[in-house]
Amino acid sequence: MLLDGDAWRAMFRDFHTEAWRLETLPQYLMPQEEAEIQAFRDGKRIDPQSYRSSYTDRVNRQRAEGRANGRVRVLTRPLSEYLRFEFSRYYEPHVLAGEEIRILDVTDRENPLVGVQDFWLFDRSTVVLMNYGPDGRQISRELYEGDPAPFIAYQHIAVTESVPFSEYVSG
């Protein structure tokens, strides 16, 4: 079953304990980010301390409610332009809002998640596969109807093998 609109938004509204994402691509081409990417290219930066968006507001509220948001970003160096943008425009403010963002740098090591596609895992029971084209354009979001156990294992590997975003960028 493909998820869009209200059904997709409900996943983030209705989870009980955790919404978690695995990100594996060097870039995502999202039309709603075009203006922000251009601002980044033009040298315009944000203050992560004062940046607010509906996403950071939601993460902050959910953290106060005892619900967790997290992700692991798999990457190789040098960072793509998109990753540099993502680090400066999203990750810092998201961490400040309460999202646990971790980095799995596989530049000088074997990728323990090779071949695993992007996904969201909600409450360790509901998996949504994120389907992208080779250029990073989103094709669809698909509710996975099989056993979530492999995705729980992928999450464990990703978290165990990664470091917190703030540690990664300071090192």
JSON list of C-alpha atoms in Angstrom, two decimals:
[
{"chain": "A", "resi": 1, "resn": "MET", "atom": "CA", "xyz": [0.00, 0.00, 0.00]},
{"chain": "A", "resi": 2, "resn": "LEU", "atom": "CA", "xyz": [1.38, 3.40, -1.00]},
{"chain": "A", "resi": 3, "resn": "LEU", "atom": "CA", "xyz": [1.26, 6.19, 1.59]},
{"chain": "A", "resi": 4, "resn": "ASP", "atom": "CA", "xyz": [0.60, 9.81, 0.80]},
{"chain": "A", "resi": 5, "resn": "GLY", "atom": "CA", "xyz": [-1.22, 12.81, 2.21]},
{"chain": "A", "resi": 6, "resn": "ASP", "atom": "CA", "xyz": [-3.14, 12.24, 5.43]},
{"chain": "A", "resi": 7, "resn": "ALA", "atom": "CA", "xyz": [-2.12, 8.58, 5.73]},
{"chain": "A", "resi": 8, "resn": "TRP", "atom": "CA", "xyz": [1.56, 9.58, 5.60]},
{"chain": "A", "resi": 9, "resn": "ARG", "atom": "CA", "xyz": [1.15, 12.48, 8.05]},
{"chain": "A", "resi": 10, "resn": "ALA", "atom": "CA", "xyz": [-0.70, 10.14, 10.43]},
{"chain": "A", "resi": 11, "resn": "MET", "atom": "CA", "xyz": [2.40, 7.97, 10.75]},
{"chain": "A", "resi": 12, "resn": "PHE", "atom": "CA", "xyz": [4.23, 10.88, 12.40]},
{"chain": "A", "resi": 13, "resn": "ARG", "atom": "CA", "xyz": [1.24, 12.03, 14.42]},
{"chain": "A", "resi": 14, "resn": "ASP", "atom": "CA", "xyz": [0.13, 8.65, 15.78]},
{"chain": "A", "resi": 15, "resn": "PHE", "atom": "CA", "xyz": [3.29, 6.73, 16.68]},
{"chain": "A", "resi": 16, "resn": "HIS", "atom": "CA", "xyz": [3.59, 5.89, 20.39]},
{"chain": "A", "resi": 17, "resn": "THR", "atom": "CA", "xyz": [7.28, 5.63, 21.25]},
{"chain": "A", "resi": 18, "resn": "GLU", "atom": "CA", "xyz": [9.63, 6.11, 18.28]},
{"chain": "A", "resi": 19, "resn": "ALA", "atom": "CA", "xyz": [9.85, 7.29, 14.68]},
{"chain": "A", "resi": 20, "resn": "TRP", "atom": "CA", "xyz": [13.21, 6.30, 13.19]},
{"chain": "A", "resi": 21, "resn": "ARG", "atom": "CA", "xyz": [14.73, 6.69, 9.73]},
{"chain": "A", "resi": 22, "resn": "LEU", "atom": "CA", "xyz": [17.62, 5.18, 7.77]},
{"chain": "A", "resi": 23, "resn": "GLU", "atom": "CA", "xyz": [19.04, 7.54, 5.11]},
{"chain": "A", "resi": 24, "resn": "THR", "atom": "CA", "xyz": [21.43, 6.06, 2.56]},
{"chain": "A", "resi": 25, "resn": "LEU", "atom": "CA", "xyz": [21.50, 8.29, -0.53]},
{"chain": "A", "resi": 26, "resn": "PRO", "atom": "CA", "xyz": [24.03, 11.06, -1.25]},
{"chain": "A", "resi": 27, "resn": "GLN", "atom": "CA", "xyz": [21.17, 13.41, -2.17]},
{"chain": "A", "resi": 28, "resn": "TYR", "atom": "CA", "xyz": [17.41, 13.72, -2.14]},
{"chain": "A", "resi": 29, "resn": "LEU", "atom": "CA", "xyz": [15.76, 15.91, -4.76]},
{"chain": "A", "resi": 30, "resn": "MET", "atom": "CA", "xyz": [12.70, 17.32, -3.05]},
{"chain": "A", "resi": 31, "resn": "PRO", "atom": "CA", "xyz": [10.89, 20.18, -4.83]},
{"chain": "A", "resi": 32, "resn": "GLN", "atom": "CA", "xyz": [10.04, 21.85, -1.51]},
{"chain": "A", "resi": 33, "resn": "GLU", "atom": "CA", "xyz": [13.78, 22.20, -0.74]},
{"chain": "A", "resi": 34, "resn": "GLU", "atom": "CA", "xyz": [14.81, 23.97, -3.97]},
{"chain": "A", "resi": 35, "resn": "ALA", "atom": "CA", "xyz": [14.65, 27.51, -2.56]},
{"chain": "A", "resi": 36, "resn": "GLU", "atom": "CA", "xyz": [16.55, 26.50, 0.60]},
{"chain": "A", "resi": 37, "resn": "ILE", "atom": "CA", "xyz": [19.25, 24.74, -1.42]},
{"chain": "A", "resi": 38, "resn": "GLN", "atom": "CA", "xyz": [19.64, 27.82, -3.61]},
{"chain": "A", "resi": 39, "resn": "ALA", "atom": "CA", "xyz": [19.94, 30.01, -0.49]},
{"chain": "A", "resi": 40, "resn": "PHE", "atom": "CA", "xyz": [22.65, 27.63, 0.77]},
{"chain": "A", "resi": 41, "resn": "ARG", "atom": "CA", "xyz": [24.48, 27.91, -2.58]},
{"chain": "A", "resi": 42, "resn": "ASP", "atom": "CA", "xyz": [24.23, 31.68, -2.32]},
{"chain": "A", "resi": 43, "resn": "GLY", "atom": "CA", "xyz": [25.98, 31.57, 1.05]},
{"chain": "A", "resi": 44, "resn": "LYS", "atom": "CA", "xyz": [22.95, 32.32, 3.21]},
{"chain": "A", "resi": 45, "resn": "ARG", "atom": "CA", "xyz": [23.19, 30.48, 6.50]},
{"chain": "A", "resi": 46, "resn": "ILE", "atom": "CA", "xyz": [20.76, 29.99, 9.36]},
{"chain": "A", "resi": 47, "resn": "ASP", "atom": "CA", "xyz": [21.21, 30.25, 13.10]},
{"chain": "A", "resi": 48, "resn": "PRO", "atom": "CA", "xyz": [20.52, 26.71, 14.33]},
{"chain": "A", "resi": 49, "resn": "GLN", "atom": "CA", "xyz": [19.68, 28.06, 17.80]},
{"chain": "A", "resi": 50, "resn": "SER", "atom": "CA", "xyz": [16.79, 30.17, 16.52]},
{"chain": "A", "resi": 51, "resn": "TYR", "atom": "CA", "xyz": [15.69, 28.12, 13.49]},
{"chain": "A", "resi": 52, "resn": "ARG", "atom": "CA", "xyz": [12.13, 26.82, 13.77]},
{"chain": "A", "resi": 53, "resn": "SER", "atom": "CA", "xyz": [9.98, 24.84, 11.41]},
{"chain": "A", "resi": 54, "resn": "SER", "atom": "CA", "xyz": [6.91, 22.65, 11.68]},
{"chain": "A", "resi": 55, "resn": "TYR", "atom": "CA", "xyz": [9.32, 19.69, 11.85]},
{"chain": "A", "resi": 56, "resn": "THR", "atom": "CA", "xyz": [11.41, 21.06, 14.72]},
{"chain": "A", "resi": 57, "resn": "ASP", "atom": "CA", "xyz": [8.25, 22.12, 16.56]},
{"chain": "A", "resi": 58, "resn": "ARG", "atom": "CA", "xyz": [6.82, 18.60, 16.20]},
{"chain": "A", "resi": 59, "resn": "VAL", "atom": "CA", "xyz": [10.05, 16.91, 17.31]},
{"chain": "A", "resi": 60, "resn": "ASN", "atom": "CA", "xyz": [10.31, 19.21, 20.33]},
{"chain": "A", "resi": 61, "resn": "ARG", "atom": "CA", "xyz": [6.66, 18.57, 21.30]},
{"chain": "A", "resi": 62, "resn": "GLN", "atom": "CA", "xyz": [6.99, 14.82, 20.86]},
{"chain": "A", "resi": 63, "resn": "ARG", "atom": "CA", "xyz": [10.17, 14.74, 22.93]},
{"chain": "A", "resi": 64, "resn": "ALA", "atom": "CA", "xyz": [8.28, 16.54, 25.72]},
{"chain": "A", "resi": 65, "resn": "GLU", "atom": "CA", "xyz": [5.59, 13.84, 25.42]},
{"chain": "A", "resi": 66, "resn": "GLY", "atom": "CA", "xyz": [8.22, 11.11, 25.80]},
{"chain": "A", "resi": 67, "resn": "ARG", "atom": "CA", "xyz": [8.24, 10.10, 22.13]},
{"chain": "A", "resi": 68, "resn": "ALA", "atom": "CA", "xyz": [11.56, 9.77, 20.30]},
{"chain": "A", "resi": 69, "resn": "ASN", "atom": "CA", "xyz": [12.60, 10.78, 16.79]},
{"chain": "A", "resi": 70, "resn": "GLY", "atom": "CA", "xyz": [15.86, 9.50, 15.35]},
{"chain": "A", "resi": 71, "resn": "ARG", "atom": "CA", "xyz": [17.79, 8.65, 12.24]},
{"chain": "A", "resi": 72, "resn": "VAL", "atom": "CA", "xyz": [21.08, 7.32, 11.00]},
{"chain": "A", "resi": 73, "resn": "ARG", "atom": "CA", "xyz": [22.64, 8.88, 7.93]},
{"chain": "A", "resi": 74, "resn": "VAL", "atom": "CA", "xyz": [24.98, 6.58, 5.97]},
{"chain": "A", "resi": 75, "resn": "LEU", "atom": "CA", "xyz": [27.58, 8.54, 4.02]},
{"chain": "A", "resi": 76, "resn": "THR", "atom": "CA", "xyz": [30.99, 8.65, 2.40]},
{"chain": "A", "resi": 77, "resn": "ARG", "atom": "CA", "xyz": [33.40, 11.57, 2.18]},
{"chain": "A", "resi": 78, "resn": "PRO", "atom": "CA", "xyz": [33.79, 13.94, 0.55]},
{"chain": "A", "resi": 79, "resn": "LEU", "atom": "CA", "xyz": [30.28, 15.07, 1.42]},
{"chain": "A", "resi": 80, "resn": "SER", "atom": "CA", "xyz": [28.02, 15.85, -1.50]},
{"chain": "A", "resi": 81, "resn": "GLU", "atom": "CA", "xyz": [26.67, 19.38, -1.79]},
{"chain": "A", "resi": 82, "resn": "TYR", "atom": "CA", "xyz": [23.32, 18.05, -0.61]},
{"chain": "A", "resi": 83, "resn": "LEU", "atom": "CA", "xyz": [24.86, 16.53, 2.53]},
{"chain": "A", "resi": 84, "resn": "ARG", "atom": "CA", "xyz": [26.66, 19.79, 3.35]},
{"chain": "A", "resi": 85, "resn": "PHE", "atom": "CA", "xyz": [23.31, 21.56, 2.94]},
{"chain": "A", "resi": 86, "resn": "GLU", "atom": "CA", "xyz": [21.52, 18.95, 5.05]},
{"chain": "A", "resi": 87, "resn": "PHE", "atom": "CA", "xyz": [24.12, 19.15, 7.81]},
{"chain": "A", "resi": 88, "resn": "SER", "atom": "CA", "xyz": [23.90, 22.93, 8.07]},
{"chain": "A", "resi": 89, "resn": "ARG", "atom": "CA", "xyz": [20.23, 23.50, 7.33]},
{"chain": "A", "resi": 90, "resn": "TYR", "atom": "CA", "xyz": [18.50, 20.56, 8.96]},
{"chain": "A", "resi": 91, "resn": "TYR", "atom": "CA", "xyz": [20.58, 18.37, 11.19]},
{"chain": "A", "resi": 92, "resn": "GLU", "atom": "CA", "xyz": [21.85, 20.98, 13.64]},
{"chain": "A", "resi": 93, "resn": "PRO", "atom": "CA", "xyz": [18.40, 22.48, 14.33]},
{"chain": "A", "resi": 94, "resn": "HIS", "atom": "CA", "xyz": [16.82, 19.00, 14.44]},
{"chain": "A", "resi": 95, "resn": "VAL", "atom": "CA", "xyz": [19.32, 17.82, 17.05]},
{"chain": "A", "resi": 96, "resn": "LEU", "atom": "CA", "xyz": [18.64, 20.95, 19.10]},
{"chain": "A", "resi": 97, "resn": "ALA", "atom": "CA", "xyz": [14.91, 20.15, 18.89]},
{"chain": "A", "resi": 98, "resn": "GLY", "atom": "CA", "xyz": [15.53, 16.68, 20.28]},
{"chain": "A", "resi": 99, "resn": "GLU", "atom": "CA", "xyz": [16.02, 14.36, 17.31]},
{"chain": "A", "resi": 100, "resn": "GLU", "atom": "CA", "xyz": [18.76, 11.78, 17.78]},
{"chain": "A", "resi": 101, "resn": "ILE", "atom": "CA", "xyz": [20.75, 11.99, 14.55]},
{"chain": "A", "resi": 102, "resn": "ARG", "atom": "CA", "xyz": [23.70, 9.66, 14.09]},
{"chain": "A", "resi": 103, "resn": "ILE", "atom": "CA", "xyz": [26.25, 9.36, 11.27]},
{"chain": "A", "resi": 104, "resn": "LEU", "atom": "CA", "xyz": [27.55, 6.11, 9.82]},
{"chain": "A", "resi": 105, "resn": "ASP", "atom": "CA", "xyz": [30.60, 7.11, 7.78]},
{"chain": "A", "resi": 106, "resn": "VAL", "atom": "CA", "xyz": [31.62, 4.22, 5.53]},
{"chain": "A", "resi": 107, "resn": "THR", "atom": "CA", "xyz": [34.41, 6.05, 3.67]},
{"chain": "A", "resi": 108, "resn": "ASP", "atom": "CA", "xyz": [37.20, 3.88, 5.08]},
{"chain": "A", "resi": 109, "resn": "ARG", "atom": "CA", "xyz": [35.28, 0.78, 6.05]},
{"chain": "A", "resi": 110, "resn": "GLU", "atom": "CA", "xyz": [32.82, -1.76, 4.77]},
{"chain": "A", "resi": 111, "resn": "ASN", "atom": "CA", "xyz": [29.21, -0.62, 4.81]},
{"chain": "A", "resi": 112, "resn": "PRO", "atom": "CA", "xyz": [27.37, -2.96, 7.23]},
{"chain": "A", "resi": 113, "resn": "LEU", "atom": "CA", "xyz": [24.06, -1.98, 5.56]},
{"chain": "A", "resi": 114, "resn": "VAL", "atom": "CA", "xyz": [25.02, -2.31, 1.90]},
{"chain": "A", "resi": 115, "resn": "GLY", "atom": "CA", "xyz": [21.92, -2.88, -0.20]},
{"chain": "A", "resi": 116, "resn": "VAL", "atom": "CA", "xyz": [19.47, -1.77, 2.50]},
{"chain": "A", "resi": 117, "resn": "GLN", "atom": "CA", "xyz": [17.10, 0.85, 1.17]},
{"chain": "A", "resi": 118, "resn": "ASP", "atom": "CA", "xyz": [15.86, 3.93, 3.00]},
{"chain": "A", "resi": 119, "resn": "PHE", "atom": "CA", "xyz": [13.01, 3.29, 5.40]},
{"chain": "A", "resi": 120, "resn": "TRP", "atom": "CA", "xyz": [11.09, 4.65, 8.34]},
{"chain": "A", "resi": 121, "resn": "LEU", "atom": "CA", "xyz": [10.39, 2.44, 11.35]},
{"chain": "A", "resi": 122, "resn": "PHE", "atom": "CA", "xyz": [7.54, 3.43, 13.64]},
{"chain": "A", "resi": 123, "resn": "ASP", "atom": "CA", "xyz": [7.28, 1.87, 17.11]},
{"chain": "A", "resi": 124, "resn": "ARG", "atom": "CA", "xyz": [9.48, -1.00, 15.93]},
{"chain": "A", "resi": 125, "resn": "SER", "atom": "CA", "xyz": [6.41, -2.50, 14.32]},
{"chain": "A", "resi": 126, "resn": "THR", "atom": "CA", "xyz": [5.49, -0.49, 11.22]},
{"chain": "A", "resi": 127, "resn": "VAL", "atom": "CA", "xyz": [7.92, -0.12, 8.31]},
{"chain": "A", "resi": 128, "resn": "VAL", "atom": "CA", "xyz": [7.58, 2.34, 5.46]},
{"chain": "A", "resi": 129, "resn": "LEU", "atom": "CA", "xyz": [9.92, 1.78, 2.53]},
{"chain": "A", "resi": 130, "resn": "MET", "atom": "CA", "xyz": [11.14, 4.98, 0.92]},
{"chain": "A", "resi": 131, "resn": "ASN", "atom": "CA", "xyz": [11.47, 4.45, -2.83]},
{"chain": "A", "resi": 132, "resn": "TYR", "atom": "CA", "xyz": [13.77, 6.79, -4.78]},
{"chain": "A", "resi": 133, "resn": "GLY", "atom": "CA", "xyz": [15.08, 7.03, -8.30]},
{"chain": "A", "resi": 134, "resn": "PRO", "atom": "CA", "xyz": [18.84, 6.93, -8.96]},
{"chain": "A", "resi": 135, "resn": "ASP", "atom": "CA", "xyz": [19.00, 10.75, -8.79]},
{"chain": "A", "resi": 136, "resn": "GLY", "atom": "CA", "xyz": [17.34, 10.92, -5.36]},
{"chain": "A", "resi": 137, "resn": "ARG", "atom": "CA", "xyz": [13.85, 11.86, -6.51]},
{"chain": "A", "resi": 138, "resn": "GLN", "atom": "CA", "xyz": [11.20, 10.26, -4.38]},
{"chain": "A", "resi": 139, "resn": "ILE", "atom": "CA", "xyz": [9.04, 7.80, -6.28]},
{"chain": "A", "resi": 140, "resn": "SER", "atom": "CA", "xyz": [6.79, 6.58, -3.48]},
{"chain": "A", "resi": 141, "resn": "ARG", "atom": "CA", "xyz": [6.39, 5.59, 0.15]},
{"chain": "A", "resi": 142, "resn": "GLU", "atom": "CA", "xyz": [5.23, 2.05, 0.61]},
{"chain": "A", "resi": 143, "resn": "LEU", "atom": "CA", "xyz": [3.81, 0.42, 3.73]},
{"chain": "A", "resi": 144, "resn": "TYR", "atom": "CA", "xyz": [5.76, -2.81, 4.19]},
{"chain": "A", "resi": 145, "resn": "GLU", "atom": "CA", "xyz": [3.44, -5.63, 5.13]},
{"chain": "A", "resi": 146, "resn": "GLY", "atom": "CA", "xyz": [6.01, -8.27, 6.07]},
{"chain": "A", "resi": 147, "resn": "ASP", "atom": "CA", "xyz": [7.84, -9.06, 9.29]},
{"chain": "A", "resi": 148, "resn": "PRO", "atom": "CA", "xyz": [9.55, -5.93, 10.71]},
{"chain": "A", "resi": 149, "resn": "ALA", "atom": "CA", "xyz": [12.32, -8.01, 12.36]},
{"chain": "A", "resi": 150, "resn": "PRO", "atom": "CA", "xyz": [14.93, -7.42, 9.59]},
{"chain": "A", "resi": 151, "resn": "PHE", "atom": "CA", "xyz": [14.35, -3.65, 9.84]},
{"chain": "A", "resi": 152, "resn": "ILE", "atom": "CA", "xyz": [14.69, -3.72, 13.61]},
{"chain": "A", "resi": 153, "resn": "ALA", "atom": "CA", "xyz": [18.00, -5.53, 13.06]},
{"chain": "A", "resi": 154, "resn": "TYR", "atom": "CA", "xyz": [19.06, -2.89, 10.49]},
{"chain": "A", "resi": 155, "resn": "GLN", "atom": "CA", "xyz": [18.24, -0.19, 13.01]},
{"chain": "A", "resi": 156, "resn": "HIS", "atom": "CA", "xyz": [20.34, -1.93, 15.66]},
{"chain": "A", "resi": 157, "resn": "ILE", "atom": "CA", "xyz": [23.30, -2.23, 13.28]},
{"chain": "A", "resi": 158, "resn": "ALA", "atom": "CA", "xyz": [22.97, 1.39, 12.16]},
{"chain": "A", "resi": 159, "resn": "VAL", "atom": "CA", "xyz": [22.82, 2.77, 15.69]},
{"chain": "A", "resi": 160, "resn": "THR", "atom": "CA", "xyz": [25.60, 0.52, 16.99]},
{"chain": "A", "resi": 161, "resn": "GLU", "atom": "CA", "xyz": [27.95, 1.32, 14.10]},
{"chain": "A", "resi": 162, "resn": "SER", "atom": "CA", "xyz": [27.34, 5.09, 14.03]},
{"chain": "A", "resi": 163, "resn": "VAL", "atom": "CA", "xyz": [28.26, 8.12, 16.12]},
{"chain": "A", "resi": 164, "resn": "PRO", "atom": "CA", "xyz": [26.12, 11.06, 17.24]},
{"chain": "A", "resi": 165, "resn": "PHE", "atom": "CA", "xyz": [25.93, 13.91, 14.72]},
{"chain": "A", "resi": 166, "resn": "SER", "atom": "CA", "xyz": [27.53, 16.41, 17.12]},
{"chain": "A", "resi": 167, "resn": "GLU", "atom": "CA", "xyz": [30.48, 14.06, 17.70]},
{"chain": "A", "resi": 168, "resn": "TYR", "atom": "CA", "xyz": [30.89, 13.50, 13.95]},
{"chain": "A", "resi": 169, "resn": "VAL", "atom": "CA", "xyz": [30.95, 17.19, 13.03]},
{"chain": "A", "resi": 170, "resn": "SER", "atom": "CA", "xyz": [33.27, 18.13, 15.92]},
{"chain": "A", "resi": 171, "resn": "GLY", "atom": "CA", "xyz": [35.76, 15.38, 15.02]}
]
